[in-house]
Amino acid sequence: MTWFPDNITAERRQAIRRASCAVVRLAICPGMANLARRQRDIVDDVVLYGDAEAWEAVAVLEAMLVQQGIATREQIEAAVRARAEREESVR
């Protein structure tokens, strides 16, 4: 999927970042890798899926991280906060 500034929102960019991070972490689980990629495809496709559907896919991916014991909900939220703080310091 090719993204252009006029067809992607800041919210969607955030969803794409979170989904990509989750997919990389889930790659260590053979049975989860394909399912994770399918969820990421939903997030990445800005034409077929809206922001709400993308965030639902992010929630599924992050739940998979917790289910597989790769991360806790607290760790995921801490990473989100840290990323937001880094972005703020760059602006």
PDB file of N, CA, C and O in Angstrom, residues 6-75:
ATOM      1  N   ASP A   6      -2.228  13.120   1.732  1.00  0.00           N
ATOM      2  CA  ASP A   6      -3.641  13.488   1.668  1.00  0.00           C
ATOM      3  C   ASP A   6      -4.591  12.320   1.941  1.00  0.00           C
ATOM      4  O   ASP A   6      -5.781  12.519   2.106  1.00  0.00           O
ATOM      5  N   ASN A   7      -4.081  11.089   2.013  1.00  0.00           N
ATOM      6  CA  ASN A   7      -4.995   9.976   2.264  1.00  0.00           C
ATOM      7  C   ASN A   7      -4.711   9.251   3.577  1.00  0.00           C
ATOM      8  O   ASN A   7      -5.204   8.159   3.794  1.00  0.00           O
ATOM      9  N   ILE A   8      -3.921   9.876   4.450  1.00  0.00           N
ATOM     10  CA  ILE A   8      -3.620   9.237   5.719  1.00  0.00           C
ATOM     11  C   ILE A   8      -3.615  10.285   6.830  1.00  0.00           C
ATOM     12  O   ILE A   8      -3.026  11.339   6.700  1.00  0.00           O
ATOM     13  N   THR A   9      -4.306   9.945   7.888  1.00  0.00           N
ATOM     14  CA  THR A   9      -4.409  10.865   9.021  1.00  0.00           C
ATOM     15  C   THR A   9      -3.279  10.602  10.022  1.00  0.00           C
ATOM     16  O   THR A   9      -2.633   9.560   9.987  1.00  0.00           O
ATOM     17  N   ALA A  10      -3.078  11.553  10.919  1.00  0.00           N
ATOM     18  CA  ALA A  10      -2.084  11.361  11.982  1.00  0.00           C
ATOM     19  C   ALA A  10      -2.474  10.171  12.848  1.00  0.00           C
ATOM     20  O   ALA A  10      -1.612   9.401  13.287  1.00  0.00           O
ATOM     21  N   GLU A  11      -3.763  10.009  13.088  1.00  0.00           N
ATOM     22  CA  GLU A  11      -4.241   8.860  13.860  1.00  0.00           C
ATOM     23  C   GLU A  11      -3.882   7.552  13.161  1.00  0.00           C
ATOM     24  O   GLU A  11      -3.482   6.585  13.798  1.00  0.00           O
ATOM     25  N   ARG A  12      -4.027   7.535  11.851  1.00  0.00           N
ATOM     26  CA  ARG A  12      -3.716   6.315  11.101  1.00  0.00           C
ATOM     27  C   ARG A  12      -2.225   6.020  11.139  1.00  0.00           C
ATOM     28  O   ARG A  12      -1.809   4.879  11.258  1.00  0.00           O
ATOM     29  N   ARG A  13      -1.395   7.066  11.041  1.00  0.00           N
ATOM     30  CA  ARG A  13       0.046   6.861  11.138  1.00  0.00           C
ATOM     31  C   ARG A  13       0.413   6.238  12.483  1.00  0.00           C
ATOM     32  O   ARG A  13       1.259   5.358  12.571  1.00  0.00           O
ATOM     33  N   GLN A  14      -0.244   6.709  13.545  1.00  0.00           N
ATOM     34  CA  GLN A  14      -0.020   6.144  14.879  1.00  0.00           C
ATOM     35  C   GLN A  14      -0.416   4.663  14.901  1.00  0.00           C
ATOM     36  O   GLN A  14       0.297   3.822  15.445  1.00  0.00           O
ATOM     37  N   ALA A  15      -1.563   4.346  14.302  1.00  0.00           N
ATOM     38  CA  ALA A  15      -2.019   2.958  14.251  1.00  0.00           C
ATOM     39  C   ALA A  15      -1.032   2.088  13.468  1.00  0.00           C
ATOM     40  O   ALA A  15      -0.732   0.960  13.871  1.00  0.00           O
ATOM     41  N   ILE A  16      -0.511   2.619  12.378  1.00  0.00           N
ATOM     42  CA  ILE A  16       0.449   1.877  11.558  1.00  0.00           C
ATOM     43  C   ILE A  16       1.719   1.593  12.358  1.00  0.00           C
ATOM     44  O   ILE A  16       2.254   0.478  12.321  1.00  0.00           O
ATOM     45  N   ARG A  17       2.200   2.577  13.097  1.00  0.00           N
ATOM     46  CA  ARG A  17       3.401   2.375  13.923  1.00  0.00           C
ATOM     47  C   ARG A  17       3.177   1.290  14.970  1.00  0.00           C
ATOM     48  O   ARG A  17       4.008   0.402  15.161  1.00  0.00           O
ATOM     49  N   ARG A  18       2.043   1.365  15.654  1.00  0.00           N
ATOM     50  CA  ARG A  18       1.765   0.381  16.704  1.00  0.00           C
ATOM     51  C   ARG A  18       1.576  -1.014  16.120  1.00  0.00           C
ATOM     52  O   ARG A  18       2.046  -2.009  16.682  1.00  0.00           O
ATOM     53  N   ALA A  19       0.891  -1.099  14.994  1.00  0.00           N
ATOM     54  CA  ALA A  19       0.680  -2.399  14.353  1.00  0.00           C
ATOM     55  C   ALA A  19       2.005  -2.993  13.889  1.00  0.00           C
ATOM     56  O   ALA A  19       2.262  -4.179  14.087  1.00  0.00           O
ATOM     57  N   SER A  20       2.843  -2.174  13.294  1.00  0.00           N
ATOM     58  CA  SER A  20       4.139  -2.660  12.807  1.00  0.00           C
ATOM     59  C   SER A  20       4.982  -3.192  13.951  1.00  0.00           C
ATOM     60  O   SER A  20       5.619  -4.246  13.829  1.00  0.00           O
ATOM     61  N   CYS A  21       5.003  -2.482  15.051  1.00  0.00           N
ATOM     62  CA  CYS A  21       5.756  -2.922  16.230  1.00  0.00           C
ATOM     63  C   CYS A  21       5.230  -4.266  16.733  1.00  0.00           C
ATOM     64  O   CYS A  21       6.007  -5.179  17.036  1.00  0.00           O
ATOM     65  N   ALA A  22       3.932  -4.406  16.798  1.00  0.00           N
ATOM     66  CA  ALA A  22       3.331  -5.653  17.277  1.00  0.00           C
ATOM     67  C   ALA A  22       3.647  -6.814  16.346  1.00  0.00           C
ATOM     68  O   ALA A  22       3.969  -7.918  16.804  1.00  0.00           O
ATOM     69  N   VAL A  23       3.591  -6.581  15.048  1.00  0.00           N
ATOM     70  CA  VAL A  23       3.861  -7.646  14.076  1.00  0.00           C
ATOM     71  C   VAL A  23       5.301  -8.130  14.202  1.00  0.00           C
ATOM     72  O   VAL A  23       5.571  -9.332  14.172  1.00  0.00           O
ATOM     73  N   VAL A  24       6.225  -7.201  14.382  1.00  0.00           N
ATOM     74  CA  VAL A  24       7.627  -7.587  14.541  1.00  0.00           C
ATOM     75  C   VAL A  24       7.792  -8.457  15.787  1.00  0.00           C
ATOM     76  O   VAL A  24       8.476  -9.480  15.764  1.00  0.00           O
ATOM     77  N   ARG A  25       7.151  -8.059  16.864  1.00  0.00           N
ATOM     78  CA  ARG A  25       7.273  -8.822  18.107  1.00  0.00           C
ATOM     79  C   ARG A  25       6.586 -10.188  17.998  1.00  0.00           C
ATOM     80  O   ARG A  25       7.052 -11.173  18.572  1.00  0.00           O
ATOM     81  N   LEU A  26       5.483 -10.251  17.261  1.00  0.00           N
ATOM     82  CA  LEU A  26       4.753 -11.514  17.115  1.00  0.00           C
ATOM     83  C   LEU A  26       5.423 -12.476  16.130  1.00  0.00           C
ATOM     84  O   LEU A  26       5.068 -13.652  16.082  1.00  0.00           O
ATOM     85  N   ALA A  27       6.395 -12.004  15.386  1.00  0.00           N
ATOM     86  CA  ALA A  27       7.077 -12.851  14.406  1.00  0.00           C
ATOM     87  C   ALA A  27       7.779 -14.039  15.063  1.00  0.00           C
ATOM     88  O   ALA A  27       8.036 -15.047  14.403  1.00  0.00           O
ATOM     89  N   ILE A  28       8.056 -13.946  16.350  1.00  0.00           N
ATOM     90  CA  ILE A  28       8.726 -15.064  17.037  1.00  0.00           C
ATOM     91  C   ILE A  28       7.775 -16.223  17.307  1.00  0.00           C
ATOM     92  O   ILE A  28       8.218 -17.308  17.661  1.00  0.00           O
ATOM     93  N   CYS A  29       6.490 -15.990  17.150  1.00  0.00           N
ATOM     94  CA  CYS A  29       5.477 -17.025  17.381  1.00  0.00           C
ATOM     95  C   CYS A  29       4.997 -17.555  16.030  1.00  0.00           C
ATOM     96  O   CYS A  29       4.191 -16.899  15.366  1.00  0.00           O
ATOM     97  N   PRO A  30       5.476 -18.718  15.608  1.00  0.00           N
ATOM     98  CA  PRO A  30       5.147 -19.225  14.277  1.00  0.00           C
ATOM     99  C   PRO A  30       3.656 -19.244  13.966  1.00  0.00           C
ATOM    100  O   PRO A  30       3.242 -18.882  12.878  1.00  0.00           O
ATOM    101  N   GLY A  31       2.846 -19.652  14.898  1.00  0.00           N
ATOM    102  CA  GLY A  31       1.418 -19.729  14.635  1.00  0.00           C
ATOM    103  C   GLY A  31       0.707 -18.384  14.577  1.00  0.00           C
ATOM    104  O   GLY A  31      -0.417 -18.288  14.099  1.00  0.00           O
ATOM    105  N   MET A  32       1.355 -17.350  15.058  1.00  0.00           N
ATOM    106  CA  MET A  32       0.727 -16.035  15.131  1.00  0.00           C
ATOM    107  C   MET A  32       1.151 -15.108  13.998  1.00  0.00           C
ATOM    108  O   MET A  32       0.490 -14.109  13.738  1.00  0.00           O
ATOM    109  N   ALA A  33       2.260 -15.408  13.348  1.00  0.00           N
ATOM    110  CA  ALA A  33       2.833 -14.496  12.365  1.00  0.00           C
ATOM    111  C   ALA A  33       1.858 -14.165  11.232  1.00  0.00           C
ATOM    112  O   ALA A  33       1.673 -12.994  10.892  1.00  0.00           O
ATOM    113  N   ASN A  34       1.217 -15.174  10.658  1.00  0.00           N
ATOM    114  CA  ASN A  34       0.302 -14.913   9.537  1.00  0.00           C
ATOM    115  C   ASN A  34      -0.935 -14.145   9.985  1.00  0.00           C
ATOM    116  O   ASN A  34      -1.389 -13.229   9.290  1.00  0.00           O
ATOM    117  N   LEU A  35      -1.475 -14.508  11.135  1.00  0.00           N
ATOM    118  CA  LEU A  35      -2.630 -13.779  11.664  1.00  0.00           C
ATOM    119  C   LEU A  35      -2.259 -12.325  11.938  1.00  0.00           C
ATOM    120  O   LEU A  35      -3.026 -11.408  11.631  1.00  0.00           O
ATOM    121  N   ALA A  36      -1.076 -12.113  12.474  1.00  0.00           N
ATOM    122  CA  ALA A  36      -0.617 -10.748  12.757  1.00  0.00           C
ATOM    123  C   ALA A  36      -0.475  -9.956  11.468  1.00  0.00           C
ATOM    124  O   ALA A  36      -0.875  -8.789  11.401  1.00  0.00           O
ATOM    125  N   ARG A  37       0.061 -10.570  10.448  1.00  0.00           N
ATOM    126  CA  ARG A  37       0.213  -9.874   9.159  1.00  0.00           C
ATOM    127  C   ARG A  37      -1.140  -9.510   8.560  1.00  0.00           C
ATOM    128  O   ARG A  37      -1.296  -8.445   7.973  1.00  0.00           O
ATOM    129  N   ARG A  38      -2.120 -10.390   8.719  1.00  0.00           N
ATOM    130  CA  ARG A  38      -3.455 -10.062   8.209  1.00  0.00           C
ATOM    131  C   ARG A  38      -4.039  -8.845   8.914  1.00  0.00           C
ATOM    132  O   ARG A  38      -4.663  -7.987   8.291  1.00  0.00           O
ATOM    133  N   GLN A  39      -3.833  -8.768  10.223  1.00  0.00           N
ATOM    134  CA  GLN A  39      -4.322  -7.605  10.971  1.00  0.00           C
ATOM    135  C   GLN A  39      -3.576  -6.341  10.534  1.00  0.00           C
ATOM    136  O   GLN A  39      -4.159  -5.281  10.378  1.00  0.00           O
ATOM    137  N   ARG A  40      -2.258  -6.478  10.314  1.00  0.00           N
ATOM    138  CA  ARG A  40      -1.473  -5.324   9.857  1.00  0.00           C
ATOM    139  C   ARG A  40      -1.947  -4.857   8.484  1.00  0.00           C
ATOM    140  O   ARG A  40      -1.980  -3.654   8.200  1.00  0.00           O
ATOM    141  N   ASP A  41      -2.325  -5.781   7.625  1.00  0.00           N
ATOM    142  CA  ASP A  41      -2.825  -5.406   6.301  1.00  0.00           C
ATOM    143  C   ASP A  41      -4.065  -4.529   6.411  1.00  0.00           C
ATOM    144  O   ASP A  41      -4.257  -3.614   5.608  1.00  0.00           O
ATOM    145  N   ILE A  42      -4.915  -4.804   7.387  1.00  0.00           N
ATOM    146  CA  ILE A  42      -6.099  -3.966   7.614  1.00  0.00           C
ATOM    147  C   ILE A  42      -5.664  -2.560   7.987  1.00  0.00           C
ATOM    148  O   ILE A  42      -6.187  -1.573   7.471  1.00  0.00           O
ATOM    149  N   VAL A  43      -4.693  -2.470   8.877  1.00  0.00           N
ATOM    150  CA  VAL A  43      -4.205  -1.162   9.316  1.00  0.00           C
ATOM    151  C   VAL A  43      -3.567  -0.410   8.155  1.00  0.00           C
ATOM    152  O   VAL A  43      -3.771   0.798   7.984  1.00  0.00           O
ATOM    153  N   ASP A  44      -2.800  -1.109   7.340  1.00  0.00           N
ATOM    154  CA  ASP A  44      -2.061  -0.479   6.247  1.00  0.00           C
ATOM    155  C   ASP A  44      -2.942  -0.004   5.095  1.00  0.00           C
ATOM    156  O   ASP A  44      -2.564   0.922   4.385  1.00  0.00           O
ATOM    157  N   ASP A  45      -4.072  -0.642   4.882  1.00  0.00           N
ATOM    158  CA  ASP A  45      -4.905  -0.313   3.722  1.00  0.00           C
ATOM    159  C   ASP A  45      -5.832   0.860   4.035  1.00  0.00           C
ATOM    160  O   ASP A  45      -6.924   0.683   4.564  1.00  0.00           O
ATOM    161  N   VAL A  46      -5.380   2.053   3.667  1.00  0.00           N
ATOM    162  CA  VAL A  46      -6.148   3.261   3.978  1.00  0.00           C
ATOM    163  C   VAL A  46      -7.325   3.467   3.029  1.00  0.00           C
ATOM    164  O   VAL A  46      -8.172   4.324   3.276  1.00  0.00           O
ATOM    165  N   VAL A  47      -7.380   2.683   1.970  1.00  0.00           N
ATOM    166  CA  VAL A  47      -8.478   2.812   1.008  1.00  0.00           C
ATOM    167  C   VAL A  47      -9.666   1.940   1.419  1.00  0.00           C
ATOM    168  O   VAL A  47     -10.806   2.411   1.461  1.00  0.00           O
ATOM    169  N   LEU A  48      -9.410   0.682   1.742  1.00  0.00           N
ATOM    170  CA  LEU A  48     -10.495  -0.243   2.059  1.00  0.00           C
ATOM    171  C   LEU A  48     -10.997  -0.149   3.495  1.00  0.00           C
ATOM    172  O   LEU A  48     -12.144  -0.476   3.764  1.00  0.00           O
ATOM    173  N   TYR A  49     -10.128   0.258   4.416  1.00  0.00           N
ATOM    174  CA  TYR A  49     -10.497   0.253   5.831  1.00  0.00           C
ATOM    175  C   TYR A  49     -10.338   1.642   6.435  1.00  0.00           C
ATOM    176  O   TYR A  49      -9.356   2.325   6.183  1.00  0.00           O
ATOM    177  N   GLY A  50     -11.293   2.014   7.257  1.00  0.00           N
ATOM    178  CA  GLY A  50     -11.251   3.299   7.935  1.00  0.00           C
ATOM    179  C   GLY A  50     -10.406   3.254   9.191  1.00  0.00           C
ATOM    180  O   GLY A  50      -9.898   2.202   9.604  1.00  0.00           O
ATOM    181  N   ASP A  51     -10.260   4.411   9.835  1.00  0.00           N
ATOM    182  CA  ASP A  51      -9.457   4.507  11.054  1.00  0.00           C
ATOM    183  C   ASP A  51     -10.010   3.624  12.176  1.00  0.00           C
ATOM    184  O   ASP A  51      -9.237   3.008  12.914  1.00  0.00           O
ATOM    185  N   ALA A  52     -11.318   3.550  12.303  1.00  0.00           N
ATOM    186  CA  ALA A  52     -11.913   2.731  13.373  1.00  0.00           C
ATOM    187  C   ALA A  52     -11.542   1.260  13.192  1.00  0.00           C
ATOM    188  O   ALA A  52     -11.185   0.575  14.156  1.00  0.00           O
ATOM    189  N   GLU A  53     -11.613   0.783  11.964  1.00  0.00           N
ATOM    190  CA  GLU A  53     -11.251  -0.616  11.691  1.00  0.00           C
ATOM    191  C   GLU A  53      -9.755  -0.843  11.928  1.00  0.00           C
ATOM    192  O   GLU A  53      -9.352  -1.893  12.433  1.00  0.00           O
ATOM    193  N   ALA A  54      -8.964   0.145  11.595  1.00  0.00           N
ATOM    194  CA  ALA A  54      -7.522   0.037  11.825  1.00  0.00           C
ATOM    195  C   ALA A  54      -7.230  -0.078  13.313  1.00  0.00           C
ATOM    196  O   ALA A  54      -6.413  -0.900  13.737  1.00  0.00           O
ATOM    197  N   TRP A  55      -7.899   0.743  14.126  1.00  0.00           N
ATOM    198  CA  TRP A  55      -7.662   0.689  15.571  1.00  0.00           C
ATOM    199  C   TRP A  55      -8.161  -0.614  16.178  1.00  0.00           C
ATOM    200  O   TRP A  55      -7.583  -1.118  17.135  1.00  0.00           O
ATOM    201  N   GLU A  56      -9.223  -1.184  15.611  1.00  0.00           N
ATOM    202  CA  GLU A  56      -9.678  -2.499  16.068  1.00  0.00           C
ATOM    203  C   GLU A  56      -8.598  -3.548  15.795  1.00  0.00           C
ATOM    204  O   GLU A  56      -8.336  -4.419  16.634  1.00  0.00           O
ATOM    205  N   ALA A  57      -7.969  -3.461  14.627  1.00  0.00           N
ATOM    206  CA  ALA A  57      -6.898  -4.398  14.283  1.00  0.00           C
ATOM    207  C   ALA A  57      -5.699  -4.207  15.209  1.00  0.00           C
ATOM    208  O   ALA A  57      -5.072  -5.190  15.630  1.00  0.00           O
ATOM    209  N   VAL A  58      -5.377  -2.964  15.569  1.00  0.00           N
ATOM    210  CA  VAL A  58      -4.287  -2.699  16.509  1.00  0.00           C
ATOM    211  C   VAL A  58      -4.619  -3.329  17.861  1.00  0.00           C
ATOM    212  O   VAL A  58      -3.760  -3.965  18.494  1.00  0.00           O
ATOM    213  N   ALA A  59      -5.858  -3.191  18.299  1.00  0.00           N
ATOM    214  CA  ALA A  59      -6.274  -3.781  19.573  1.00  0.00           C
ATOM    215  C   ALA A  59      -6.121  -5.305  19.538  1.00  0.00           C
ATOM    216  O   ALA A  59      -5.667  -5.910  20.520  1.00  0.00           O
ATOM    217  N   VAL A  60      -6.465  -5.911  18.415  1.00  0.00           N
ATOM    218  CA  VAL A  60      -6.310  -7.364  18.271  1.00  0.00           C
ATOM    219  C   VAL A  60      -4.832  -7.735  18.351  1.00  0.00           C
ATOM    220  O   VAL A  60      -4.451  -8.680  19.053  1.00  0.00           O
ATOM    221  N   LEU A  61      -3.991  -6.987  17.645  1.00  0.00           N
ATOM    222  CA  LEU A  61      -2.556  -7.273  17.662  1.00  0.00           C
ATOM    223  C   LEU A  61      -1.974  -7.145  19.071  1.00  0.00           C
ATOM    224  O   LEU A  61      -1.206  -7.992  19.519  1.00  0.00           O
ATOM    225  N   GLU A  62      -2.344  -6.095  19.764  1.00  0.00           N
ATOM    226  CA  GLU A  62      -1.816  -5.893  21.111  1.00  0.00           C
ATOM    227  C   GLU A  62      -2.362  -6.941  22.079  1.00  0.00           C
ATOM    228  O   GLU A  62      -1.648  -7.382  22.984  1.00  0.00           O
ATOM    229  N   ALA A  63      -3.592  -7.383  21.872  1.00  0.00           N
ATOM    230  CA  ALA A  63      -4.134  -8.472  22.693  1.00  0.00           C
ATOM    231  C   ALA A  63      -3.371  -9.770  22.425  1.00  0.00           C
ATOM    232  O   ALA A  63      -3.140 -10.568  23.341  1.00  0.00           O
ATOM    233  N   MET A  64      -2.957  -9.975  21.190  1.00  0.00           N
ATOM    234  CA  MET A  64      -2.165 -11.153  20.843  1.00  0.00           C
ATOM    235  C   MET A  64      -0.818 -11.121  21.574  1.00  0.00           C
ATOM    236  O   MET A  64      -0.337 -12.160  22.023  1.00  0.00           O
ATOM    237  N   LEU A  65      -0.217  -9.938  21.684  1.00  0.00           N
ATOM    238  CA  LEU A  65       1.040  -9.810  22.420  1.00  0.00           C
ATOM    239  C   LEU A  65       0.861 -10.235  23.872  1.00  0.00           C
ATOM    240  O   LEU A  65       1.692 -10.965  24.421  1.00  0.00           O
ATOM    241  N   VAL A  66      -0.228  -9.796  24.474  1.00  0.00           N
ATOM    242  CA  VAL A  66      -0.506 -10.139  25.872  1.00  0.00           C
ATOM    243  C   VAL A  66      -0.796 -11.634  25.989  1.00  0.00           C
ATOM    244  O   VAL A  66      -0.266 -12.319  26.869  1.00  0.00           O
ATOM    245  N   GLN A  67      -1.621 -12.150  25.088  1.00  0.00           N
ATOM    246  CA  GLN A  67      -2.001 -13.563  25.110  1.00  0.00           C
ATOM    247  C   GLN A  67      -0.777 -14.478  24.985  1.00  0.00           C
ATOM    248  O   GLN A  67      -0.703 -15.514  25.645  1.00  0.00           O
ATOM    249  N   GLN A  68       0.170 -14.085  24.155  1.00  0.00           N
ATOM    250  CA  GLN A  68       1.359 -14.909  23.940  1.00  0.00           C
ATOM    251  C   GLN A  68       2.425 -14.702  25.014  1.00  0.00           C
ATOM    252  O   GLN A  68       3.465 -15.344  24.999  1.00  0.00           O
ATOM    253  N   GLY A  69       2.171 -13.772  25.922  1.00  0.00           N
ATOM    254  CA  GLY A  69       3.126 -13.508  26.993  1.00  0.00           C
ATOM    255  C   GLY A  69       4.340 -12.718  26.546  1.00  0.00           C
ATOM    256  O   GLY A  69       5.362 -12.695  27.230  1.00  0.00           O
ATOM    257  N   ILE A  70       4.240 -12.069  25.412  1.00  0.00           N
ATOM    258  CA  ILE A  70       5.350 -11.279  24.878  1.00  0.00           C
ATOM    259  C   ILE A  70       5.439  -9.935  25.591  1.00  0.00           C
ATOM    260  O   ILE A  70       6.527  -9.409  25.801  1.00  0.00           O
ATOM    261  N   ALA A  71       4.296  -9.395  25.950  1.00  0.00           N
ATOM    262  CA  ALA A  71       4.255  -8.098  26.632  1.00  0.00           C
ATOM    263  C   ALA A  71       3.013  -8.045  27.506  1.00  0.00           C
ATOM    264  O   ALA A  71       2.024  -8.738  27.243  1.00  0.00           O
ATOM    265  N   THR A  72       3.079  -7.209  28.528  1.00  0.00           N
ATOM    266  CA  THR A  72       1.895  -6.957  29.351  1.00  0.00           C
ATOM    267  C   THR A  72       1.209  -5.704  28.822  1.00  0.00           C
ATOM    268  O   THR A  72       1.805  -4.918  28.077  1.00  0.00           O
ATOM    269  N   ARG A  73      -0.013  -5.519  29.220  1.00  0.00           N
ATOM    270  CA  ARG A  73      -0.748  -4.318  28.827  1.00  0.00           C
ATOM    271  C   ARG A  73       0.006  -3.065  29.296  1.00  0.00           C
ATOM    272  O   ARG A  73       0.091  -2.073  28.583  1.00  0.00           O
ATOM    273  N   GLU A  74       0.573  -3.137  30.489  1.00  0.00           N
ATOM    274  CA  GLU A  74       1.316  -2.006  31.037  1.00  0.00           C
ATOM    275  C   GLU A  74       2.552  -1.690  30.194  1.00  0.00           C
ATOM    276  O   GLU A  74       2.872  -0.527  29.960  1.00  0.00           O
ATOM    277  N   GLN A  75       3.239  -2.724  29.732  1.00  0.00           N
ATOM    278  CA  GLN A  75       4.413  -2.508  28.888  1.00  0.00           C
ATOM    279  C   GLN A  75       4.030  -1.872  27.555  1.00  0.00           C
ATOM    280  O   GLN A  75       4.738  -0.994  27.056  1.00  0.00           O
TER     281      GLN A  75
END
